[in-house]
CSV table of C-alpha atoms in Angstrom, one decimal:
chain,number,residue,atom,x,y,z
U,5,UNK,CA,-11.6,38.3,-7.8
U,6,UNK,CA,-12.6,37.6,-4.2
U,7,UNK,CA,-12.2,41.0,-2.7
U,8,UNK,CA,-13.6,44.3,-4.0
U,9,UNK,CA,-11.5,47.0,-5.6
U,10,UNK,CA,-12.1,50.7,-4.9
U,11,UNK,CA,-11.4,53.1,-7.8
U,12,UNK,CA,-11.8,56.9,-7.4
U,13,UNK,CA,-11.7,59.6,-10.0
U,14,UNK,CA,-10.5,63.1,-9.1
U,15,UNK,CA,-9.9,66.4,-10.8
U,16,UNK,CA,-11.1,70.0,-11.1
U,17,UNK,CA,-14.6,70.7,-12.3
U,18,UNK,CA,-14.7,70.2,-16.1
U,19,UNK,CA,-11.8,67.7,-16.1
U,20,UNK,CA,-14.1,64.8,-17.1
U,21,UNK,CA,-14.3,62.7,-13.9
U,22,UNK,CA,-18.0,61.9,-14.4
U,23,UNK,CA,-17.5,61.0,-18.1
U,24,UNK,CA,-14.6,58.7,-17.3
U,25,UNK,CA,-16.4,57.1,-14.4
U,26,UNK,CA,-19.2,56.1,-16.9
U,27,UNK,CA,-16.7,55.0,-19.5
U,28,UNK,CA,-15.1,52.6,-17.0
U,29,UNK,CA,-18.5,51.4,-15.7
U,30,UNK,CA,-19.7,50.7,-19.3
U,31,UNK,CA,-16.5,48.7,-20.0
U,32,UNK,CA,-16.8,46.6,-16.8
U,33,UNK,CA,-20.5,46.0,-17.5
U,34,UNK,CA,-19.7,44.7,-21.0
U,35,UNK,CA,-17.0,42.4,-19.5
U,36,UNK,CA,-19.4,41.0,-16.9
U,37,UNK,CA,-17.5,42.4,-13.9
U,38,UNK,CA,-19.7,43.2,-10.9
U,39,UNK,CA,-19.4,46.9,-10.0
U,40,UNK,CA,-21.2,49.9,-8.6
U,41,UNK,CA,-21.0,53.4,-9.9
U,42,UNK,CA,-21.4,56.2,-7.3
U,43,UNK,CA,-20.4,59.8,-6.6
U,44,UNK,CA,-19.6,62.3,-3.9
U,45,UNK,CA,-21.1,64.1,-2.3
U,46,UNK,CA,-24.0,61.8,-2.6
U,47,UNK,CA,-24.5,58.1,-3.5
U,48,UNK,CA,-27.2,57.3,-1.0
U,49,UNK,CA,-30.6,59.0,-0.3
U,50,UNK,CA,-29.3,60.7,2.9
U,51,UNK,CA,-26.0,61.7,1.3
U,52,UNK,CA,-27.7,63.1,-1.7
U,53,UNK,CA,-29.8,65.4,0.5
U,54,UNK,CA,-26.5,66.7,2.0
U,55,UNK,CA,-25.2,67.2,-1.5
U,56,UNK,CA,-28.2,69.2,-2.4
U,57,UNK,CA,-27.7,71.4,0.6
U,58,UNK,CA,-23.9,71.9,0.3
U,59,UNK,CA,-24.0,72.7,-3.4
U,60,UNK,CA,-27.0,75.0,-3.3
U,61,UNK,CA,-26.1,78.6,-4.0
U,62,UNK,CA,-28.8,79.7,-1.6
U,63,UNK,CA,-26.8,78.3,1.3
U,64,UNK,CA,-24.6,81.3,1.1
U,65,UNK,CA,-21.3,81.8,2.9
U,66,UNK,CA,-21.3,79.1,5.6
U,67,UNK,CA,-18.1,78.6,7.5
U,68,UNK,CA,-15.4,76.6,5.8
U,69,UNK,CA,-15.3,74.3,8.8
U,70,UNK,CA,-19.1,73.7,8.6
U,71,UNK,CA,-18.6,72.9,4.9
U,72,UNK,CA,-15.9,70.3,5.8
U,73,UNK,CA,-18.2,68.5,8.2
U,74,UNK,CA,-21.1,68.5,5.8
U,75,UNK,CA,-18.9,66.7,3.2
U,76,UNK,CA,-17.6,64.4,5.9
U,77,UNK,CA,-21.1,63.5,7.1
U,78,UNK,CA,-22.2,62.7,3.5
U,79,UNK,CA,-19.0,60.5,3.1
U,80,UNK,CA,-19.6,58.6,6.3
U,81,UNK,CA,-23.1,57.6,5.3
U,82,UNK,CA,-21.9,56.8,1.8
U,83,UNK,CA,-19.2,54.5,3.0
U,84,UNK,CA,-21.3,52.7,5.6
U,85,UNK,CA,-24.4,52.3,3.5
U,86,UNK,CA,-23.0,51.7,0.0
U,87,UNK,CA,-19.2,51.5,-0.5
U,88,UNK,CA,-18.1,49.1,2.2
U,89,UNK,CA,-20.9,46.6,1.6
U,90,UNK,CA,-20.1,46.6,-2.1
U,91,UNK,CA,-16.4,46.0,-1.4
U,92,UNK,CA,-17.3,43.2,1.1
U,93,UNK,CA,-19.3,41.5,-1.7
U,94,UNK,CA,-16.3,41.6,-4.0
U,95,UNK,CA,-17.6,44.3,-6.3
U,96,UNK,CA,-15.6,47.0,-8.0
U,97,UNK,CA,-16.5,50.4,-6.7
U,98,UNK,CA,-16.1,53.4,-9.1
U,99,UNK,CA,-16.5,56.7,-7.3
U,100,UNK,CA,-16.6,60.1,-8.7
U,101,UNK,CA,-14.6,62.0,-6.1
U,102,UNK,CA,-13.6,61.1,-2.5
U,103,UNK,CA,-11.3,62.4,0.2
U,104,UNK,CA,-8.8,64.0,-2.2
U,105,UNK,CA,-11.6,66.4,-3.2
U,106,UNK,CA,-11.9,67.6,0.5
U,107,UNK,CA,-8.2,68.1,0.7
U,108,UNK,CA,-8.2,70.0,-2.6
U,109,UNK,CA,-11.3,72.2,-2.0
U,110,UNK,CA,-11.4,72.6,1.7
U,111,UNK,CA,-7.7,72.4,2.2
U,112,UNK,CA,-5.9,74.1,-0.7
U,113,UNK,CA,-9.0,76.0,-1.8
U,114,UNK,CA,-10.5,77.2,1.5
U,115,UNK,CA,-7.2,77.2,3.5
U,116,UNK,CA,-8.2,74.7,6.2
U,117,UNK,CA,-5.5,72.7,7.8
U,118,UNK,CA,-4.7,69.6,5.8
U,119,UNK,CA,-4.0,67.3,8.8
U,120,UNK,CA,-7.4,68.3,10.3
U,121,UNK,CA,-9.1,67.4,7.1
U,122,UNK,CA,-7.4,64.0,7.0
U,123,UNK,CA,-8.3,63.4,10.6
U,124,UNK,CA,-12.0,64.3,10.1
U,125,UNK,CA,-12.2,62.1,7.0
U,126,UNK,CA,-10.4,59.1,8.6
U,127,UNK,CA,-13.1,59.2,11.3
U,128,UNK,CA,-15.8,59.4,8.6
U,129,UNK,CA,-14.5,56.5,6.5
U,130,UNK,CA,-13.0,54.2,9.2
U,131,UNK,CA,-10.1,53.1,7.0
U,132,UNK,CA,-12.1,52.6,3.7
U,133,UNK,CA,-9.5,54.0,1.3
U,134,UNK,CA,-9.2,53.7,-2.5
U,135,UNK,CA,-7.0,51.1,-4.1
U,136,UNK,CA,-6.3,53.4,-7.1
U,137,UNK,CA,-7.1,57.1,-7.6
U,138,UNK,CA,-7.3,58.4,-11.1
U,139,UNK,CA,-6.3,62.1,-11.2
U,140,UNK,CA,-7.4,63.9,-14.4
U,141,UNK,CA,-5.1,66.9,-14.9
U,142,UNK,CA,-6.4,69.7,-17.1
U,143,UNK,CA,-5.6,73.4,-17.5
U,144,UNK,CA,-8.1,75.7,-15.9
U,145,UNK,CA,-9.0,77.5,-19.2
U,146,UNK,CA,-9.7,74.2,-20.9
U,147,UNK,CA,-11.9,73.0,-18.1
U,148,UNK,CA,-13.8,76.3,-18.1
U,149,UNK,CA,-14.3,76.1,-21.8
U,150,UNK,CA,-15.8,72.7,-21.4
U,151,UNK,CA,-18.2,73.8,-18.7
U,152,UNK,CA,-19.3,76.8,-20.8
U,153,UNK,CA,-19.9,74.6,-23.8
U,154,UNK,CA,-22.1,72.3,-21.8
U,155,UNK,CA,-24.0,75.2,-20.3
U,156,UNK,CA,-24.0,73.7,-16.8
U,157,UNK,CA,-25.8,75.2,-13.9
U,158,UNK,CA,-23.2,76.8,-11.7
U,159,UNK,CA,-23.2,75.4,-8.1
U,160,UNK,CA,-22.1,77.1,-4.9
U,161,UNK,CA,-18.4,76.1,-5.2
U,162,UNK,CA,-18.2,77.1,-8.8
U,163,UNK,CA,-19.6,80.5,-7.9
U,164,UNK,CA,-16.6,81.0,-5.7
U,165,UNK,CA,-14.7,82.0,-8.8
U,166,UNK,CA,-11.4,81.4,-10.7
U,167,UNK,CA,-9.2,82.1,-7.7
U,168,UNK,CA,-10.6,79.1,-5.8
U,169,UNK,CA,-10.4,76.9,-8.8
U,170,UNK,CA,-6.7,77.8,-9.3
U,171,UNK,CA,-5.9,76.9,-5.8
U,172,UNK,CA,-7.8,73.6,-6.1
U,173,UNK,CA,-6.0,72.7,-9.3
U,174,UNK,CA,-2.6,73.3,-7.6
U,175,UNK,CA,-3.9,71.3,-4.7
U,176,UNK,CA,-4.8,68.3,-6.8
U,177,UNK,CA,-1.3,68.2,-8.3
U,178,UNK,CA,0.3,68.3,-4.8
U,179,UNK,CA,-2.0,65.7,-3.4
U,180,UNK,CA,-1.3,63.3,-6.3
U,181,UNK,CA,2.5,63.6,-5.7
U,182,UNK,CA,2.1,62.2,-2.2
U,183,UNK,CA,-0.6,59.6,-3.0
U,184,UNK,CA,0.7,56.1,-3.4
U,185,UNK,CA,-2.6,55.1,-5.1
U,186,UNK,CA,-2.3,57.8,-7.8
U,187,UNK,CA,-2.5,57.3,-11.5
U,188,UNK,CA,-2.2,60.8,-13.2
U,189,UNK,CA,-3.5,61.4,-16.7
U,190,UNK,CA,-3.5,64.4,-19.1
U,191,UNK,CA,-7.2,65.0,-19.5
U,192,UNK,CA,-6.7,67.0,-22.7
U,193,UNK,CA,-6.8,63.7,-24.6
U,194,UNK,CA,-9.9,62.7,-26.6
U,195,UNK,CA,-12.5,61.0,-24.4
U,196,UNK,CA,-12.1,57.5,-25.9
U,197,UNK,CA,-8.3,57.7,-25.9
U,198,UNK,CA,-8.2,58.7,-22.3
U,199,UNK,CA,-10.6,56.0,-21.3
U,200,UNK,CA,-8.4,53.4,-23.1
U,201,UNK,CA,-5.3,54.7,-21.4
U,202,UNK,CA,-6.9,54.5,-18.0
U,203,UNK,CA,-7.9,50.9,-18.7
U,204,UNK,CA,-4.4,50.0,-19.8
U,205,UNK,CA,-3.0,51.4,-16.6
U,206,UNK,CA,-5.5,49.5,-14.5
U,207,UNK,CA,-4.8,46.3,-16.4
U,208,UNK,CA,-1.1,46.7,-15.5
U,209,UNK,CA,-2.1,47.0,-11.8
U,210,UNK,CA,-4.5,44.0,-11.6
U,211,UNK,CA,-4.4,40.6,-13.4
U,212,UNK,CA,-8.2,40.3,-13.2
U,213,UNK,CA,-8.8,43.5,-15.2
U,214,UNK,CA,-10.5,42.4,-18.5
U,215,UNK,CA,-8.5,42.6,-21.7
U,216,UNK,CA,-9.6,44.6,-24.7
U,217,UNK,CA,-11.8,42.6,-27.1
U,218,UNK,CA,-9.1,42.9,-29.9
U,219,UNK,CA,-6.3,41.6,-27.7
């Protein structure tokens, strides 16, 4: 495997993107495949500071356009400092959220123009796009039940309420339909079963992807 591969996980809050990112990372680690595991917003010291700002409930009601540019600024730093160098080394990059999250949250959720969001983000990432995007589809009520069970601290976007989350969920489904990198999974599956199905799908895409130990 001479060139890197960029895998992004997307889905509504509570869909399991973080869990499945770690599942895939653990599998690649065990197989001896070089990778990095990262997240958005964040991934680098500067980008993490932007994350802290944009998700802080104390930030209040900033304009939706300002929110878009904060996410894009974090993404630009993330790509330049971490993602692109890793891909250039030939590593697999596993990222918890990317541009589709901006389209879903700022576009479908906040109502900003989708083409504008794409243009801003294309400037931020300078062509650094995922090879495969794993969309985890989950009913809102199931996602909410999972978040309640975990007792997570509610961030600023989650405080926006169920109406925003409904729009975001619809947005993800629409985005996935038009995404040639998309692999869509029903996230109601058991954690291990879903992880195995994701690996099976990636194995069909790439000859280098390691086989299961019992194969």
